[in-house]
Structures are given as C-alpha cells and as structure tokens.
C-alpha cells in the first residue's frame, strides 16, 4: 500500500513539475499574442487600456473554468495509468522506469519533443507541411537539444532542469499556436464583426455601441454601431465595421448609447459595406 501511494504521489509530483513551467511560459507568451491581436486594428494593448494586470483580471473566469476541466482530466490520466499498470502486472511501470534509466533514450525523446514545439513558431511565419515539420523537429532536436539533455541526465538536479526546460518549451510552442489563433480571430472580427470563443477566452471585448455627442446627445457617424475596443488616457478606441477604420475619440466629448455585448449577426454578414461604396 505504501509503495502504491508513493507511486501515485510521485506521479502527481512529476505532472506538477511539468505543468507549472508550461503554464508560466504560456502566460508569458500570451501578452505577445494580445499585442499581435490588437495590431490587426492598428493599435497596441496600452492604447485600449489592456496591461498585464487587466489581462489577468479578464482571464480570471477562464482560468477557473480551465482548472475545473483540468482537475478531472488529471484524475482520469492518473487513473488510466494505474489501471494499465495493474492490467499488465506492473510491466508498464517497469518499462517506463527502464526508459527513464536509459539516458540517451530519455534525452532523445525530450529533444524531439522540444524540436516539435517550434511548429507554432513556423506556423506563425508560414505553413509547413507535415514532412517539413518532421524534418525540422528531428533536426532541431538532434542538433540543439540532444547532447545538452544527455549531459543534464547525469545528475538529479540536471534531470529536474530537463523537466523545466521541456515544460517551458511546450508552453512557448503552445503560446505561438495561440498567437496564430488570436491573429486569425482578430482578422475574422475585422471582416465579420463577430468574435470567436478564443478571443472571448482571453478577454477580448466584443462590445458595440452607438456613439453620441456629449453636447446634445445626438448620434454620430449616422448612428452606426461601432465596436468599442477599449479606452485609455481619456480616449475611446473604436472600430468602424462599416468603413473598416479604427477611430479615437475623447471621452469628454463622447457618450455611449445602446451598448450591446456579442451582438447576433445575420447569416452572411460582413464588414466594409461603406468602404466598398467609397472605393472609386
């Protein structure tokens, strides 16, 4: 019983030692994705009032939901691993232990995984096919990571460092895939006027309003709906879906009327109707 309990606790400890670096690296890369997302509209996060603290505050509910999903999944992974080990009479755990004791095998697996994490970076700058990605992953793994990981396997502190590096590289790789998704989502908003679930998850405000003059409360811009990207330094940053333009207006001369969140769009709706009319 003690050996089984120790095994489960050891497994949880190993999972935690990998998950934490993944989460830290993923959050670190996330702000780069937010910058790229708002760059589609010609602004930066600071101009719409989004800094690290605001981003974390907007994502609190999303982080709670992820935690609620991750905990049962973690329990299922541990349970399945225990079940497989029991069904094989302990052979599965012995096989894993033997692989971990072979420094070249463990280093090679970690190196290939780190090489594969560059897929997100490559997707951001191009669209490599599967064969090219495999070649790049193997090449990077062998040339850049294999020997360092093999040397780190000599001491316990080096093996712990390998876990941190692999976890961090995994988080960075996932982060660049997230950046790609955020940029594509922002382009969809620019064209369709509607945000997807990924943008909502990172705190993007799909908020629309009719802009009015503060002097007489009369609608401006022909009463068209404008997306409120954010506000900072006494200025509203607005996106005109009809003209495909990003505008800035002083808050002191602007009233917001008829505010809507996540408005429903009719099928086939696209932005740029007035922009096409203005094109000679």
mmCIF file of C-alpha atoms in Angstrom:
data_model
loop_
_atom_site.group_PDB
_atom_site.id
_atom_site.type_symbol
_atom_site.label_atom_id
_atom_site.label_comp_id
_atom_site.label_asym_id
_atom_site.label_seq_id
_atom_site.Cartn_x
_atom_site.Cartn_y
_atom_site.Cartn_z
ATOM 1 C CA UNK A 1 0.000 0.000 0.000
ATOM 2 C CA UNK A 2 2.803 2.377 0.850
ATOM 3 C CA UNK A 3 4.548 1.678 -2.418
ATOM 4 C CA UNK A 4 1.327 2.290 -4.405
ATOM 5 C CA UNK A 5 0.565 5.511 -2.513
ATOM 6 C CA UNK A 6 4.109 6.693 -3.049
ATOM 7 C CA UNK A 7 3.829 5.892 -6.734
ATOM 8 C CA UNK A 8 0.670 7.957 -7.157
ATOM 9 C CA UNK A 9 2.123 10.886 -5.206
ATOM 10 C CA UNK A 10 5.299 10.639 -7.252
ATOM 11 C CA UNK A 11 3.260 10.710 -10.468
ATOM 12 C CA UNK A 12 1.335 13.792 -9.297
ATOM 13 C CA UNK A 13 4.605 15.486 -8.377
ATOM 14 C CA UNK A 14 6.052 14.754 -11.810
ATOM 15 C CA UNK A 15 2.942 16.090 -13.538
ATOM 16 C CA UNK A 16 3.054 19.254 -11.439
ATOM 17 C CA UNK A 17 6.749 19.807 -12.188
ATOM 18 C CA UNK A 18 5.875 19.883 -15.917
ATOM 19 C CA UNK A 19 2.517 21.670 -15.797
ATOM 20 C CA UNK A 20 3.800 24.694 -13.860
ATOM 21 C CA UNK A 21 6.544 25.623 -16.396
ATOM 22 C CA UNK A 22 4.034 25.125 -19.230
ATOM 23 C CA UNK A 23 1.550 27.500 -17.586
ATOM 24 C CA UNK A 24 4.182 30.149 -16.809
ATOM 25 C CA UNK A 25 5.653 30.107 -20.335
ATOM 26 C CA UNK A 26 2.199 30.103 -21.930
ATOM 27 C CA UNK A 27 1.103 33.163 -19.959
ATOM 28 C CA UNK A 28 4.388 34.938 -20.743
ATOM 29 C CA UNK A 29 3.838 34.427 -24.483
ATOM 30 C CA UNK A 30 0.135 35.320 -24.234
ATOM 31 C CA UNK A 31 0.778 39.059 -23.991
ATOM 32 C CA UNK A 32 2.710 38.917 -27.267
ATOM 33 C CA UNK A 33 -0.406 37.357 -28.795
ATOM 34 C CA UNK A 34 -2.558 40.159 -27.369
ATOM 35 C CA UNK A 35 -0.239 42.712 -28.981
ATOM 36 C CA UNK A 36 -0.477 40.962 -32.334
ATOM 37 C CA UNK A 37 -4.268 40.699 -31.984
ATOM 38 C CA UNK A 38 -4.760 44.434 -31.438
ATOM 39 C CA UNK A 39 -2.159 45.233 -34.105
ATOM 40 C CA UNK A 40 -4.707 43.971 -36.653
ATOM 41 C CA UNK A 41 -6.775 47.050 -35.729
ATOM 42 C CA UNK A 42 -3.749 49.366 -35.828
ATOM 43 C CA UNK A 43 -3.422 49.883 -32.060
ATOM 44 C CA UNK A 44 -1.486 48.360 -29.159
ATOM 45 C CA UNK A 45 -2.858 46.963 -25.888
ATOM 46 C CA UNK A 46 -1.831 50.049 -23.912
ATOM 47 C CA UNK A 47 -3.933 52.291 -26.168
ATOM 48 C CA UNK A 48 -7.057 50.272 -25.334
ATOM 49 C CA UNK A 49 -6.260 50.045 -21.628
ATOM 50 C CA UNK A 50 -5.006 46.447 -21.532
ATOM 51 C CA UNK A 51 -1.896 45.748 -19.453
ATOM 52 C CA UNK A 52 -0.749 42.619 -17.640
ATOM 53 C CA UNK A 53 -2.996 43.193 -14.610
ATOM 54 C CA UNK A 54 -6.059 43.942 -16.761
ATOM 55 C CA UNK A 55 -5.377 40.870 -18.891
ATOM 56 C CA UNK A 56 -5.115 38.635 -15.831
ATOM 57 C CA UNK A 57 -8.308 40.121 -14.394
ATOM 58 C CA UNK A 58 -10.247 39.495 -17.601
ATOM 59 C CA UNK A 59 -8.984 35.923 -17.785
ATOM 60 C CA UNK A 60 -9.838 35.015 -14.184
ATOM 61 C CA UNK A 61 -13.119 33.331 -15.095
ATOM 62 C CA UNK A 62 -11.428 31.485 -17.961
ATOM 63 C CA UNK A 63 -8.646 30.262 -15.660
ATOM 64 C CA UNK A 64 -11.222 28.991 -13.176
ATOM 65 C CA UNK A 65 -13.033 27.086 -15.945
ATOM 66 C CA UNK A 66 -9.753 25.609 -17.182
ATOM 67 C CA UNK A 67 -8.930 24.498 -13.651
ATOM 68 C CA UNK A 68 -12.328 22.834 -13.315
ATOM 69 C CA UNK A 69 -11.691 20.960 -16.572
ATOM 70 C CA UNK A 70 -8.038 20.153 -15.860
ATOM 71 C CA UNK A 71 -8.538 18.593 -12.436
ATOM 72 C CA UNK A 72 -10.872 15.783 -13.611
ATOM 73 C CA UNK A 73 -8.676 15.183 -16.663
ATOM 74 C CA UNK A 74 -5.633 14.880 -14.411
ATOM 75 C CA UNK A 75 -7.506 12.414 -12.250
ATOM 76 C CA UNK A 76 -8.509 10.390 -15.325
ATOM 77 C CA UNK A 77 -4.888 10.304 -16.561
ATOM 78 C CA UNK A 78 -3.671 9.071 -13.184
ATOM 79 C CA UNK A 79 -6.468 6.501 -13.021
ATOM 80 C CA UNK A 80 -5.845 5.198 -16.541
ATOM 81 C CA UNK A 81 -2.125 4.941 -15.840
ATOM 82 C CA UNK A 82 -2.789 2.999 -12.640
ATOM 83 C CA UNK A 83 -5.267 0.713 -14.448
ATOM 84 C CA UNK A 84 -2.855 -0.035 -17.302
ATOM 85 C CA UNK A 85 -0.124 -0.801 -14.798
ATOM 86 C CA UNK A 86 -2.430 -3.186 -12.914
ATOM 87 C CA UNK A 87 -3.621 -4.906 -16.099
ATOM 88 C CA UNK A 88 -0.019 -5.510 -17.188
ATOM 89 C CA UNK A 89 1.053 -6.749 -13.768
ATOM 90 C CA UNK A 90 3.369 -3.789 -13.251
ATOM 91 C CA UNK A 91 5.052 -4.219 -16.648
ATOM 92 C CA UNK A 92 4.037 -0.728 -17.796
ATOM 93 C CA UNK A 93 5.663 0.998 -14.828
ATOM 94 C CA UNK A 94 8.788 -1.149 -15.201
ATOM 95 C CA UNK A 95 9.005 -0.258 -18.900
ATOM 96 C CA UNK A 96 8.678 3.443 -18.158
ATOM 97 C CA UNK A 97 11.282 3.154 -15.408
ATOM 98 C CA UNK A 98 13.718 1.383 -17.727
ATOM 99 C CA UNK A 99 13.259 4.018 -20.422
ATOM 100 C CA UNK A 100 13.910 6.778 -17.887
ATOM 101 C CA UNK A 101 17.049 4.969 -16.739
ATOM 102 C CA UNK A 102 18.410 4.942 -20.311
ATOM 103 C CA UNK A 103 19.862 8.483 -20.550
ATOM 104 C CA UNK A 104 20.155 8.531 -24.336
ATOM 105 C CA UNK A 105 16.550 7.397 -24.849
ATOM 106 C CA UNK A 106 15.157 9.899 -22.337
ATOM 107 C CA UNK A 107 17.294 12.698 -23.785
ATOM 108 C CA UNK A 108 16.265 11.807 -27.348
ATOM 109 C CA UNK A 109 12.557 11.832 -26.513
ATOM 110 C CA UNK A 110 12.843 15.180 -24.721
ATOM 111 C CA UNK A 111 14.933 16.630 -27.560
ATOM 112 C CA UNK A 112 12.475 15.551 -30.254
ATOM 113 C CA UNK A 113 9.575 16.975 -28.262
ATOM 114 C CA UNK A 114 11.350 20.343 -27.857
ATOM 115 C CA UNK A 115 12.071 20.391 -31.574
ATOM 116 C CA UNK A 116 8.405 19.740 -32.316
ATOM 117 C CA UNK A 117 7.348 22.716 -30.178
ATOM 118 C CA UNK A 118 8.768 25.030 -32.872
ATOM 119 C CA UNK A 119 5.806 24.122 -35.060
ATOM 120 C CA UNK A 120 3.848 27.042 -33.598
ATOM 121 C CA UNK A 121 6.636 29.482 -34.466
ATOM 122 C CA UNK A 122 6.888 28.150 -38.020
ATOM 123 C CA UNK A 123 3.098 28.298 -38.488
ATOM 124 C CA UNK A 124 3.217 31.970 -37.497
ATOM 125 C CA UNK A 125 5.604 32.775 -40.349
ATOM 126 C CA UNK A 126 4.485 30.178 -42.862
ATOM 127 C CA UNK A 127 2.573 26.938 -43.332
ATOM 128 C CA UNK A 128 4.992 23.993 -43.471
ATOM 129 C CA UNK A 129 3.676 20.589 -44.485
ATOM 130 C CA UNK A 130 3.911 17.553 -42.214
ATOM 131 C CA UNK A 131 7.100 16.183 -43.808
ATOM 132 C CA UNK A 132 8.929 19.514 -43.467
ATOM 133 C CA UNK A 133 7.786 19.809 -39.846
ATOM 134 C CA UNK A 134 9.056 16.333 -39.007
ATOM 135 C CA UNK A 135 12.433 17.099 -40.598
ATOM 136 C CA UNK A 136 12.699 20.387 -38.699
ATOM 137 C CA UNK A 137 11.661 18.787 -35.404
ATOM 138 C CA UNK A 138 14.182 15.967 -35.742
ATOM 139 C CA UNK A 139 16.912 18.335 -36.932
ATOM 140 C CA UNK A 140 16.405 20.826 -34.118
ATOM 141 C CA UNK A 141 16.094 18.065 -31.565
ATOM 142 C CA UNK A 142 19.316 16.327 -32.567
ATOM 143 C CA UNK A 143 21.409 19.432 -33.207
ATOM 144 C CA UNK A 144 20.259 21.720 -30.416
ATOM 145 C CA UNK A 145 18.836 19.640 -27.566
ATOM 146 C CA UNK A 146 20.061 16.050 -27.633
ATOM 147 C CA UNK A 147 23.598 16.491 -26.235
ATOM 148 C CA UNK A 148 22.644 19.111 -23.584
ATOM 149 C CA UNK A 149 19.803 16.912 -22.335
ATOM 150 C CA UNK A 150 22.108 13.880 -22.246
ATOM 151 C CA UNK A 151 24.606 15.834 -20.129
ATOM 152 C CA UNK A 152 21.841 17.029 -17.818
ATOM 153 C CA UNK A 153 20.758 13.429 -17.188
ATOM 154 C CA UNK A 154 23.966 12.768 -15.223
ATOM 155 C CA UNK A 155 22.722 14.416 -12.013
ATOM 156 C CA UNK A 156 19.313 14.658 -10.282
ATOM 157 C CA UNK A 157 19.351 18.459 -10.485
ATOM 158 C CA UNK A 158 20.043 18.169 -14.203
ATOM 159 C CA UNK A 159 17.087 15.833 -14.682
ATOM 160 C CA UNK A 160 14.875 18.316 -12.843
ATOM 161 C CA UNK A 161 16.234 21.064 -15.081
ATOM 162 C CA UNK A 162 15.332 18.998 -18.140
ATOM 163 C CA UNK A 163 11.704 18.833 -16.966
ATOM 164 C CA UNK A 164 11.616 22.610 -16.536
ATOM 165 C CA UNK A 165 13.112 23.199 -19.986
ATOM 166 C CA UNK A 166 10.742 20.742 -21.669
ATOM 167 C CA UNK A 167 7.765 22.264 -19.871
ATOM 168 C CA UNK A 168 8.846 25.789 -20.750
ATOM 169 C CA UNK A 169 9.388 24.900 -24.416
ATOM 170 C CA UNK A 170 5.975 23.215 -24.501
ATOM 171 C CA UNK A 171 4.358 26.360 -23.114
ATOM 172 C CA UNK A 172 6.154 28.557 -25.637
ATOM 173 C CA UNK A 173 5.126 26.268 -28.503
ATOM 174 C CA UNK A 174 1.502 26.301 -27.385
ATOM 175 C CA UNK A 175 1.774 30.060 -26.941
ATOM 176 C CA UNK A 176 2.770 30.630 -30.558
ATOM 177 C CA UNK A 177 -0.113 28.457 -31.708
ATOM 178 C CA UNK A 178 -2.316 30.656 -29.521
ATOM 179 C CA UNK A 179 -0.861 33.775 -31.163
ATOM 180 C CA UNK A 180 -1.743 32.355 -34.569
ATOM 181 C CA UNK A 181 -5.300 31.685 -33.400
ATOM 182 C CA UNK A 182 -5.639 35.187 -31.909
ATOM 183 C CA UNK A 183 -4.432 36.880 -35.096
ATOM 184 C CA UNK A 184 -6.779 34.799 -37.251
ATOM 185 C CA UNK A 185 -9.625 35.557 -34.838
ATOM 186 C CA UNK A 186 -8.910 39.297 -34.958
ATOM 187 C CA UNK A 187 -8.927 39.205 -38.764
ATOM 188 C CA UNK A 188 -12.313 37.454 -38.601
ATOM 189 C CA UNK A 189 -13.627 40.208 -36.311
ATOM 190 C CA UNK A 190 -12.320 42.825 -38.713
ATOM 191 C CA UNK A 191 -14.124 41.167 -41.593
ATOM 192 C CA UNK A 192 -17.268 39.792 -39.940
ATOM 193 C CA UNK A 193 -17.747 41.977 -36.877
ATOM 194 C CA UNK A 194 -18.050 38.971 -34.559
ATOM 195 C CA UNK A 195 -15.522 37.491 -32.141
ATOM 196 C CA UNK A 196 -14.982 33.759 -31.648
ATOM 197 C CA UNK A 197 -14.702 31.823 -28.397
ATOM 198 C CA UNK A 198 -10.899 32.018 -28.322
ATOM 199 C CA UNK A 199 -10.926 35.820 -28.324
ATOM 200 C CA UNK A 200 -13.593 35.836 -25.626
ATOM 201 C CA UNK A 201 -11.451 33.471 -23.553
ATOM 202 C CA UNK A 202 -8.515 35.906 -23.482
ATOM 203 C CA UNK A 203 -10.726 38.836 -22.522
ATOM 204 C CA UNK A 204 -11.391 40.473 -25.893
ATOM 205 C CA UNK A 205 -14.489 42.673 -25.516
ATOM 206 C CA UNK A 206 -16.993 42.116 -28.288
ATOM 207 C CA UNK A 207 -18.821 45.257 -27.192
ATOM 208 C CA UNK A 208 -20.714 47.572 -29.536
ATOM 209 C CA UNK A 209 -22.324 50.963 -29.026
ATOM 210 C CA UNK A 210 -23.918 53.877 -30.849
ATOM 211 C CA UNK A 211 -21.665 56.898 -30.471
ATOM 212 C CA UNK A 212 -23.306 60.168 -29.437
ATOM 213 C CA UNK A 213 -22.118 63.726 -28.962
ATOM 214 C CA UNK A 214 -21.757 64.745 -25.314
ATOM 215 C CA UNK A 215 -23.055 68.254 -26.118
ATOM 216 C CA UNK A 216 -26.523 67.399 -27.455
ATOM 217 C CA UNK A 217 -26.619 63.570 -27.134
ATOM 218 C CA UNK A 218 -27.225 63.198 -30.876
ATOM 219 C CA UNK A 219 -25.904 60.087 -32.673
ATOM 220 C CA UNK A 220 -22.665 60.486 -34.607
ATOM 221 C CA UNK A 221 -21.433 58.556 -37.659
ATOM 222 C CA UNK A 222 -25.029 58.286 -38.939
ATOM 223 C CA UNK A 223 -25.977 56.292 -35.844
ATOM 224 C CA UNK A 224 -23.939 53.264 -36.935
ATOM 225 C CA UNK A 225 -22.865 50.598 -34.448
ATOM 226 C CA UNK A 226 -19.180 50.863 -33.510
ATOM 227 C CA UNK A 227 -17.049 48.292 -31.716
ATOM 228 C CA UNK A 228 -15.523 49.639 -28.505
ATOM 229 C CA UNK A 229 -12.009 48.194 -28.478
ATOM 230 C CA UNK A 230 -11.205 49.917 -25.171
ATOM 231 C CA UNK A 231 -10.314 53.181 -23.522
ATOM 232 C CA UNK A 232 -7.158 54.734 -22.128
ATOM 233 C CA UNK A 233 -5.893 58.209 -21.193
ATOM 234 C CA UNK A 234 -9.329 59.751 -21.615
ATOM 235 C CA UNK A 235 -9.796 58.355 -25.128
ATOM 236 C CA UNK A 236 -12.167 55.758 -26.596
ATOM 237 C CA UNK A 237 -10.724 53.481 -29.269
ATOM 238 C CA UNK A 238 -13.466 52.435 -31.712
ATOM 239 C CA UNK A 239 -13.629 50.168 -34.736
ATOM 240 C CA UNK A 240 -15.958 51.222 -37.561
ATOM 241 C CA UNK A 241 -17.074 47.906 -39.057
ATOM 242 C CA UNK A 242 -18.800 49.610 -42.000
ATOM 243 C CA UNK A 243 -15.742 51.612 -43.075
ATOM 244 C CA UNK A 244 -13.058 49.211 -41.787
ATOM 245 C CA UNK A 245 -11.430 52.018 -39.820
ATOM 246 C CA UNK A 246 -10.121 52.373 -36.266
ATOM 247 C CA UNK A 247 -11.068 55.693 -34.659
ATOM 248 C CA UNK A 248 -10.140 57.524 -31.456
ATOM 249 C CA UNK A 249 -12.479 59.968 -29.702
ATOM 250 C CA UNK A 250 -12.049 61.954 -26.468
ATOM 251 C CA UNK A 251 -14.242 60.575 -23.705
ATOM 252 C CA UNK A 252 -15.258 64.049 -22.552
ATOM 253 C CA UNK A 253 -16.995 64.773 -25.865
ATOM 254 C CA UNK A 254 -18.440 61.284 -26.376
ATOM 255 C CA UNK A 255 -21.430 59.418 -24.964
ATOM 256 C CA UNK A 256 -22.033 55.707 -25.457
ATOM 257 C CA UNK A 257 -25.599 54.668 -26.193
ATOM 258 C CA UNK A 258 -27.403 51.365 -26.781
ATOM 259 C CA UNK A 259 -24.483 49.200 -25.683
ATOM 260 C CA UNK A 260 -24.553 45.535 -26.782
ATOM 261 C CA UNK A 261 -22.317 42.572 -25.959
ATOM 262 C CA UNK A 262 -21.759 39.818 -28.534
ATOM 263 C CA UNK A 263 -24.473 41.009 -30.925
ATOM 264 C CA UNK A 264 -26.134 38.450 -33.149
ATOM 265 C CA UNK A 265 -25.352 38.840 -36.859
ATOM 266 C CA UNK A 266 -27.482 37.742 -39.730
ATOM 267 C CA UNK A 267 -26.076 34.913 -41.827
ATOM 268 C CA UNK A 268 -23.522 36.121 -44.358
ATOM 269 C CA UNK A 269 -22.920 39.481 -42.639
ATOM 270 C CA UNK A 270 -19.584 41.106 -43.486
ATOM 271 C CA UNK A 271 -17.969 44.413 -42.628
ATOM 272 C CA UNK A 272 -16.919 47.054 -45.131
ATOM 273 C CA UNK A 273 -20.200 47.940 -46.850
ATOM 274 C CA UNK A 274 -19.448 51.695 -46.791
ATOM 275 C CA UNK A 275 -15.769 51.133 -47.564
ATOM 276 C CA UNK A 276 -16.745 49.407 -50.815
ATOM 277 C CA UNK A 277 -19.008 52.322 -51.737
ATOM 278 C CA UNK A 278 -16.196 54.816 -51.122
ATOM 279 C CA UNK A 279 -13.828 52.874 -53.364
ATOM 280 C CA UNK A 280 -13.658 54.572 -56.802
#
